[in-house]
Amino acid sequence: MFALPADTINTFSAQLPVLIVASRFGADYAGYLAMTIRLLGAPVTLLGRSVLDVFKRYASVSFREKGHCREEYLQTLRTLALGALAFCIAMLIAGKTAFVLLLGSKWAMAGEIAIWLLPLFSLRFVASPLSYTFYIVGKQHVDLVWQIALLAMTVATLNIAASPDVALKTYTYGYSLLYLAYIYLSYRCSLGMKPMKSMV
């Protein structure tokens, strides 16, 4: 019941930044942003799905047998955090240069935007696979509330700032804070139904 609206809002929220940036700051800036999202999002999504497949299998079994999946959650969290750290280091060292080498000097701005969005994509890499915990424990409504908050934050941060760089940096800060909350909530879910009673 909650999964479909949550997925719909998530899809809309993912498309919204480019649309808002295009309407407020022009097609060129929106193009830089779209390219950045595409290049950073592809490896994050691909690797995240691979981790999710493993986590889903073991965490589901653990929850059925023990009533929680804390160990599987923490093991997966550590793996994802190390991957995110490696991704950050690589991007900080070679991110801007890589964009220029791959796409040409006219796309240098996209490399700059990639650095601004780095916390967002790093936390997304960690949070997205772990969010399946909500489905394992039957707390999809928590995910739906978070998706609504994400949509509201996206609209607010990208429309308030007067310049594109401030707008995108503010958007990144807001998104990152929400992802940290997302990770915390999914961890609480991994502890089982008893610890979650205080959340509902």
PDB file of C-alpha atoms in Angstrom:
ATOM      1  CA  MET A   1       0.000   0.000   0.000  1.00  0.00           C
ATOM      2  CA  PHE A   2       2.840   2.407   0.853  1.00  0.00           C
ATOM      3  CA  ALA A   3       5.426   1.140  -1.654  1.00  0.00           C
ATOM      4  CA  LEU A   4       3.798   2.504  -4.830  1.00  0.00           C
ATOM      5  CA  PRO A   5       3.343   6.117  -3.656  1.00  0.00           C
ATOM      6  CA  ALA A   6       6.833   6.089  -2.105  1.00  0.00           C
ATOM      7  CA  ASP A   7       8.392   4.877  -5.369  1.00  0.00           C
ATOM      8  CA  THR A   8       6.388   7.419  -7.369  1.00  0.00           C
ATOM      9  CA  ILE A   9       7.503  10.294  -5.154  1.00  0.00           C
ATOM     10  CA  ASN A  10      11.099   9.054  -5.293  1.00  0.00           C
ATOM     11  CA  THR A  11      11.061   9.009  -9.098  1.00  0.00           C
ATOM     12  CA  PHE A  12       9.550  12.494  -9.241  1.00  0.00           C
ATOM     13  CA  SER A  13      12.063  13.843  -6.708  1.00  0.00           C
ATOM     14  CA  ALA A  14      14.926  12.469  -8.800  1.00  0.00           C
ATOM     15  CA  GLN A  15      13.738  14.326 -11.928  1.00  0.00           C
ATOM     16  CA  LEU A  16      12.798  17.554 -10.169  1.00  0.00           C
ATOM     17  CA  PRO A  17      16.264  19.134  -9.624  1.00  0.00           C
ATOM     18  CA  VAL A  18      17.038  19.357 -13.345  1.00  0.00           C
ATOM     19  CA  LEU A  19      13.571  20.781 -14.075  1.00  0.00           C
ATOM     20  CA  ILE A  20      13.823  23.432 -11.358  1.00  0.00           C
ATOM     21  CA  VAL A  21      17.388  24.376 -12.292  1.00  0.00           C
ATOM     22  CA  ALA A  22      16.376  24.679 -15.956  1.00  0.00           C
ATOM     23  CA  SER A  23      13.454  26.956 -15.133  1.00  0.00           C
ATOM     24  CA  ARG A  24      15.441  29.159 -12.720  1.00  0.00           C
ATOM     25  CA  PHE A  25      18.994  29.206 -14.049  1.00  0.00           C
ATOM     26  CA  GLY A  26      18.775  28.194 -17.703  1.00  0.00           C
ATOM     27  CA  ALA A  27      19.255  25.193 -19.952  1.00  0.00           C
ATOM     28  CA  ASP A  28      23.066  25.259 -19.887  1.00  0.00           C
ATOM     29  CA  TYR A  29      23.288  24.897 -16.124  1.00  0.00           C
ATOM     30  CA  ALA A  30      20.580  22.255 -16.173  1.00  0.00           C
ATOM     31  CA  GLY A  31      22.618  20.369 -18.774  1.00  0.00           C
ATOM     32  CA  TYR A  32      25.678  20.388 -16.535  1.00  0.00           C
ATOM     33  CA  LEU A  33      23.584  19.118 -13.645  1.00  0.00           C
ATOM     34  CA  ALA A  34      21.925  16.398 -15.726  1.00  0.00           C
ATOM     35  CA  MET A  35      25.301  15.132 -16.955  1.00  0.00           C
ATOM     36  CA  THR A  36      26.698  15.131 -13.418  1.00  0.00           C
ATOM     37  CA  ILE A  37      23.728  13.180 -12.075  1.00  0.00           C
ATOM     38  CA  ARG A  38      24.009  10.710 -14.935  1.00  0.00           C
ATOM     39  CA  LEU A  39      27.742  10.057 -14.513  1.00  0.00           C
ATOM     40  CA  LEU A  40      27.751   9.895 -10.721  1.00  0.00           C
ATOM     41  CA  GLY A  41      24.456   8.064 -10.475  1.00  0.00           C
ATOM     42  CA  ALA A  42      25.330   5.189 -12.814  1.00  0.00           C
ATOM     43  CA  PRO A  43      28.100   3.550 -10.713  1.00  0.00           C
ATOM     44  CA  VAL A  44      26.295   4.330  -7.452  1.00  0.00           C
ATOM     45  CA  THR A  45      23.127   2.639  -8.704  1.00  0.00           C
ATOM     46  CA  LEU A  46      24.903  -0.351 -10.257  1.00  0.00           C
ATOM     47  CA  LEU A  47      27.062  -1.156  -7.239  1.00  0.00           C
ATOM     48  CA  GLY A  48      24.234  -0.385  -4.839  1.00  0.00           C
ATOM     49  CA  ARG A  49      21.966  -2.925  -6.523  1.00  0.00           C
ATOM     50  CA  SER A  50      24.650  -5.589  -6.266  1.00  0.00           C
ATOM     51  CA  VAL A  51      24.991  -4.979  -2.539  1.00  0.00           C
ATOM     52  CA  LEU A  52      21.205  -4.841  -2.147  1.00  0.00           C
ATOM     53  CA  ASP A  53      20.769  -8.292  -3.683  1.00  0.00           C
ATOM     54  CA  VAL A  54      23.086  -9.819  -1.083  1.00  0.00           C
ATOM     55  CA  PHE A  55      21.713  -7.798   1.828  1.00  0.00           C
ATOM     56  CA  LYS A  56      18.108  -8.554   0.900  1.00  0.00           C
ATOM     57  CA  ARG A  57      18.717 -12.294   0.896  1.00  0.00           C
ATOM     58  CA  TYR A  58      20.593 -12.584   4.187  1.00  0.00           C
ATOM     59  CA  ALA A  59      18.720  -9.894   6.115  1.00  0.00           C
ATOM     60  CA  SER A  60      15.326 -11.363   5.201  1.00  0.00           C
ATOM     61  CA  VAL A  61      16.353 -14.814   6.422  1.00  0.00           C
ATOM     62  CA  SER A  62      17.819 -13.391   9.623  1.00  0.00           C
ATOM     63  CA  PHE A  63      14.683 -11.385  10.378  1.00  0.00           C
ATOM     64  CA  ARG A  64      12.442 -14.408   9.875  1.00  0.00           C
ATOM     65  CA  GLU A  65      14.602 -16.602  12.098  1.00  0.00           C
ATOM     66  CA  LYS A  66      15.708 -14.176  14.831  1.00  0.00           C
ATOM     67  CA  GLY A  67      13.287 -11.255  14.641  1.00  0.00           C
ATOM     68  CA  HIS A  68      16.050  -8.807  13.715  1.00  0.00           C
ATOM     69  CA  CYS A  69      18.807  -8.347  11.126  1.00  0.00           C
ATOM     70  CA  ARG A  70      21.204  -6.121  13.053  1.00  0.00           C
ATOM     71  CA  GLU A  71      24.378  -8.063  12.262  1.00  0.00           C
ATOM     72  CA  GLU A  72      23.638  -8.188   8.539  1.00  0.00           C
ATOM     73  CA  TYR A  73      22.762  -4.494   8.585  1.00  0.00           C
ATOM     74  CA  LEU A  74      25.987  -3.430  10.302  1.00  0.00           C
ATOM     75  CA  GLN A  75      28.147  -5.644   8.098  1.00  0.00           C
ATOM     76  CA  THR A  76      26.543  -4.165   4.990  1.00  0.00           C
ATOM     77  CA  LEU A  77      26.835  -0.645   6.411  1.00  0.00           C
ATOM     78  CA  ARG A  78      30.571  -1.090   6.935  1.00  0.00           C
ATOM     79  CA  THR A  79      31.043  -2.382   3.392  1.00  0.00           C
ATOM     80  CA  LEU A  80      29.051   0.485   1.893  1.00  0.00           C
ATOM     81  CA  ALA A  81      30.809   3.096   4.033  1.00  0.00           C
ATOM     82  CA  LEU A  82      34.223   1.898   2.854  1.00  0.00           C
ATOM     83  CA  GLY A  83      33.028   1.988  -0.740  1.00  0.00           C
ATOM     84  CA  ALA A  84      31.658   5.510  -0.279  1.00  0.00           C
ATOM     85  CA  LEU A  85      34.944   6.644   1.265  1.00  0.00           C
ATOM     86  CA  ALA A  86      36.936   5.261  -1.671  1.00  0.00           C
ATOM     87  CA  PHE A  87      34.517   6.956  -4.081  1.00  0.00           C
ATOM     88  CA  CYS A  88      34.937  10.306  -2.297  1.00  0.00           C
ATOM     89  CA  ILE A  89      38.723  10.114  -2.307  1.00  0.00           C
ATOM     90  CA  ALA A  90      38.826   9.230  -6.003  1.00  0.00           C
ATOM     91  CA  MET A  91      36.454  12.068  -6.905  1.00  0.00           C
ATOM     92  CA  LEU A  92      38.292  14.646  -4.815  1.00  0.00           C
ATOM     93  CA  ILE A  93      41.604  13.686  -6.406  1.00  0.00           C
ATOM     94  CA  ALA A  94      40.564  13.291 -10.025  1.00  0.00           C
ATOM     95  CA  GLY A  95      36.897  14.210 -10.370  1.00  0.00           C
ATOM     96  CA  LYS A  96      37.172  17.539 -12.183  1.00  0.00           C
ATOM     97  CA  THR A  97      40.004  16.320 -14.388  1.00  0.00           C
ATOM     98  CA  ALA A  98      38.094  13.155 -15.265  1.00  0.00           C
ATOM     99  CA  PHE A  99      35.078  15.150 -16.431  1.00  0.00           C
ATOM    100  CA  VAL A 100      37.259  17.298 -18.701  1.00  0.00           C
ATOM    101  CA  LEU A 101      39.117  14.286 -20.112  1.00  0.00           C
ATOM    102  CA  LEU A 102      35.903  12.336 -20.726  1.00  0.00           C
ATOM    103  CA  LEU A 103      33.678  15.124 -21.992  1.00  0.00           C
ATOM    104  CA  GLY A 104      35.927  18.007 -23.016  1.00  0.00           C
ATOM    105  CA  SER A 105      36.765  21.365 -21.470  1.00  0.00           C
ATOM    106  CA  LYS A 106      33.274  22.778 -22.031  1.00  0.00           C
ATOM    107  CA  TRP A 107      32.008  20.335 -19.375  1.00  0.00           C
ATOM    108  CA  ALA A 108      34.405  21.528 -16.654  1.00  0.00           C
ATOM    109  CA  MET A 109      31.455  23.051 -14.795  1.00  0.00           C
ATOM    110  CA  ALA A 110      29.892  19.597 -14.538  1.00  0.00           C
ATOM    111  CA  GLY A 111      33.042  18.442 -12.749  1.00  0.00           C
ATOM    112  CA  GLU A 112      32.668  21.319 -10.307  1.00  0.00           C
ATOM    113  CA  ILE A 113      29.034  20.406  -9.653  1.00  0.00           C
ATOM    114  CA  ALA A 114      30.106  16.789  -9.084  1.00  0.00           C
ATOM    115  CA  ILE A 115      32.258  17.899  -6.154  1.00  0.00           C
ATOM    116  CA  TRP A 116      29.332  19.844  -4.679  1.00  0.00           C
ATOM    117  CA  LEU A 117      27.057  16.815  -4.969  1.00  0.00           C
ATOM    118  CA  LEU A 118      29.631  14.334  -3.683  1.00  0.00           C
ATOM    119  CA  PRO A 119      28.212  14.048  -0.121  1.00  0.00           C
ATOM    120  CA  LEU A 120      24.750  13.404  -1.549  1.00  0.00           C
ATOM    121  CA  PHE A 121      25.825  10.570  -3.835  1.00  0.00           C
ATOM    122  CA  SER A 122      28.116   9.028  -1.227  1.00  0.00           C
ATOM    123  CA  LEU A 123      25.321   8.887   1.338  1.00  0.00           C
ATOM    124  CA  ARG A 124      22.874   7.639  -1.293  1.00  0.00           C
ATOM    125  CA  PHE A 125      25.258   4.768  -2.013  1.00  0.00           C
ATOM    126  CA  VAL A 126      25.175   3.839   1.672  1.00  0.00           C
ATOM    127  CA  ALA A 127      21.504   4.482   2.395  1.00  0.00           C
ATOM    128  CA  SER A 128      19.710   3.057  -0.631  1.00  0.00           C
ATOM    129  CA  PRO A 129      20.522  -0.665  -0.200  1.00  0.00           C
ATOM    130  CA  LEU A 130      19.933  -0.453   3.551  1.00  0.00           C
ATOM    131  CA  SER A 131      16.506   1.121   3.033  1.00  0.00           C
ATOM    132  CA  TYR A 132      15.186  -2.323   2.099  1.00  0.00           C
ATOM    133  CA  THR A 133      15.108  -2.910   5.853  1.00  0.00           C
ATOM    134  CA  PHE A 134      11.826  -0.968   5.922  1.00  0.00           C
ATOM    135  CA  TYR A 135      10.271  -3.614   3.671  1.00  0.00           C
ATOM    136  CA  ILE A 136      11.731  -6.525   5.594  1.00  0.00           C
ATOM    137  CA  VAL A 137      10.151  -5.386   8.870  1.00  0.00           C
ATOM    138  CA  GLY A 138       6.935  -4.048   7.324  1.00  0.00           C
ATOM    139  CA  LYS A 139       7.583  -0.369   8.066  1.00  0.00           C
ATOM    140  CA  GLN A 140       7.024   0.983   4.549  1.00  0.00           C
ATOM    141  CA  HIS A 141       5.101   3.948   5.950  1.00  0.00           C
ATOM    142  CA  VAL A 142       8.368   5.254   7.438  1.00  0.00           C
ATOM    143  CA  ASP A 143       9.878   5.208   3.951  1.00  0.00           C
ATOM    144  CA  LEU A 144       6.835   7.041   2.545  1.00  0.00           C
ATOM    145  CA  VAL A 145       7.100   9.823   5.141  1.00  0.00           C
ATOM    146  CA  TRP A 146      10.805  10.173   4.352  1.00  0.00           C
ATOM    147  CA  GLN A 147      10.109  10.392   0.611  1.00  0.00           C
ATOM    148  CA  ILE A 148       7.566  13.164   1.219  1.00  0.00           C
ATOM    149  CA  ALA A 149      10.131  15.052   3.320  1.00  0.00           C
ATOM    150  CA  LEU A 150      12.674  14.597   0.520  1.00  0.00           C
ATOM    151  CA  LEU A 151      10.282  16.045  -2.051  1.00  0.00           C
ATOM    152  CA  ALA A 152       9.514  19.060   0.144  1.00  0.00           C
ATOM    153  CA  MET A 153      13.217  19.653   0.818  1.00  0.00           C
ATOM    154  CA  THR A 154      14.047  19.482  -2.902  1.00  0.00           C
ATOM    155  CA  VAL A 155      11.417  22.055  -3.836  1.00  0.00           C
ATOM    156  CA  ALA A 156      12.373  24.372  -0.977  1.00  0.00           C
ATOM    157  CA  THR A 157      16.163  24.364  -1.307  1.00  0.00           C
ATOM    158  CA  LEU A 158      16.270  24.734  -5.088  1.00  0.00           C
ATOM    159  CA  ASN A 159      13.738  27.572  -5.141  1.00  0.00           C
ATOM    160  CA  ILE A 160      14.973  29.694  -2.233  1.00  0.00           C
ATOM    161  CA  ALA A 161      18.599  30.357  -3.238  1.00  0.00           C
ATOM    162  CA  ALA A 162      19.277  33.170  -5.700  1.00  0.00           C
ATOM    163  CA  SER A 163      22.289  31.594  -7.437  1.00  0.00           C
ATOM    164  CA  PRO A 164      22.744  28.100  -8.900  1.00  0.00           C
ATOM    165  CA  ASP A 165      25.826  27.247  -6.864  1.00  0.00           C
ATOM    166  CA  VAL A 166      24.165  28.184  -3.566  1.00  0.00           C
ATOM    167  CA  ALA A 167      20.989  26.350  -4.601  1.00  0.00           C
ATOM    168  CA  LEU A 168      22.841  23.116  -5.391  1.00  0.00           C
ATOM    169  CA  LYS A 169      25.015  23.277  -2.282  1.00  0.00           C
ATOM    170  CA  THR A 170      21.965  23.897  -0.092  1.00  0.00           C
ATOM    171  CA  TYR A 171      20.186  21.034  -1.851  1.00  0.00           C
ATOM    172  CA  THR A 172      23.163  18.771  -1.128  1.00  0.00           C
ATOM    173  CA  TYR A 173      23.206  19.719   2.558  1.00  0.00           C
ATOM    174  CA  GLY A 174      19.475  19.095   2.891  1.00  0.00           C
ATOM    175  CA  TYR A 175      19.637  15.793   1.037  1.00  0.00           C
ATOM    176  CA  SER A 176      22.623  14.636   3.089  1.00  0.00           C
ATOM    177  CA  LEU A 177      20.879  15.379   6.389  1.00  0.00           C
ATOM    178  CA  LEU A 178      17.822  13.453   5.238  1.00  0.00           C
ATOM    179  CA  TYR A 179      20.003  10.514   4.185  1.00  0.00           C
ATOM    180  CA  LEU A 180      21.644  10.451   7.614  1.00  0.00           C
ATOM    181  CA  ALA A 181      18.172  10.310   9.155  1.00  0.00           C
ATOM    182  CA  TYR A 182      17.255   7.574   6.650  1.00  0.00           C
ATOM    183  CA  ILE A 183      20.237   5.473   7.712  1.00  0.00           C
ATOM    184  CA  TYR A 184      19.385   5.953  11.385  1.00  0.00           C
ATOM    185  CA  LEU A 185      15.742   4.953  10.867  1.00  0.00           C
ATOM    186  CA  SER A 186      16.646   1.890   8.831  1.00  0.00           C
ATOM    187  CA  TYR A 187      19.122   0.855  11.534  1.00  0.00           C
ATOM    188  CA  ARG A 188      16.382   1.144  14.148  1.00  0.00           C
ATOM    189  CA  CYS A 189      14.263  -1.119  11.954  1.00  0.00           C
ATOM    190  CA  SER A 190      17.056  -3.686  11.769  1.00  0.00           C
ATOM    191  CA  LEU A 191      16.862  -4.101  15.545  1.00  0.00           C
ATOM    192  CA  GLY A 192      13.458  -5.715  15.202  1.00  0.00           C
ATOM    193  CA  MET A 193       9.868  -4.896  15.993  1.00  0.00           C
ATOM    194  CA  LYS A 194      10.300  -4.214  19.709  1.00  0.00           C
ATOM    195  CA  PRO A 195      12.718  -1.281  19.413  1.00  0.00           C
ATOM    196  CA  MET A 196      10.541   0.197  16.667  1.00  0.00           C
ATOM    197  CA  LYS A 197       7.471   0.598  18.913  1.00  0.00           C
ATOM    198  CA  SER A 198       8.677   3.998  20.011  1.00  0.00           C
ATOM    199  CA  MET A 199       8.758   5.156  16.390  1.00  0.00           C
ATOM    200  CA  VAL A 200       5.095   4.519  15.528  1.00  0.00           C
TER     201      VAL A 200
END
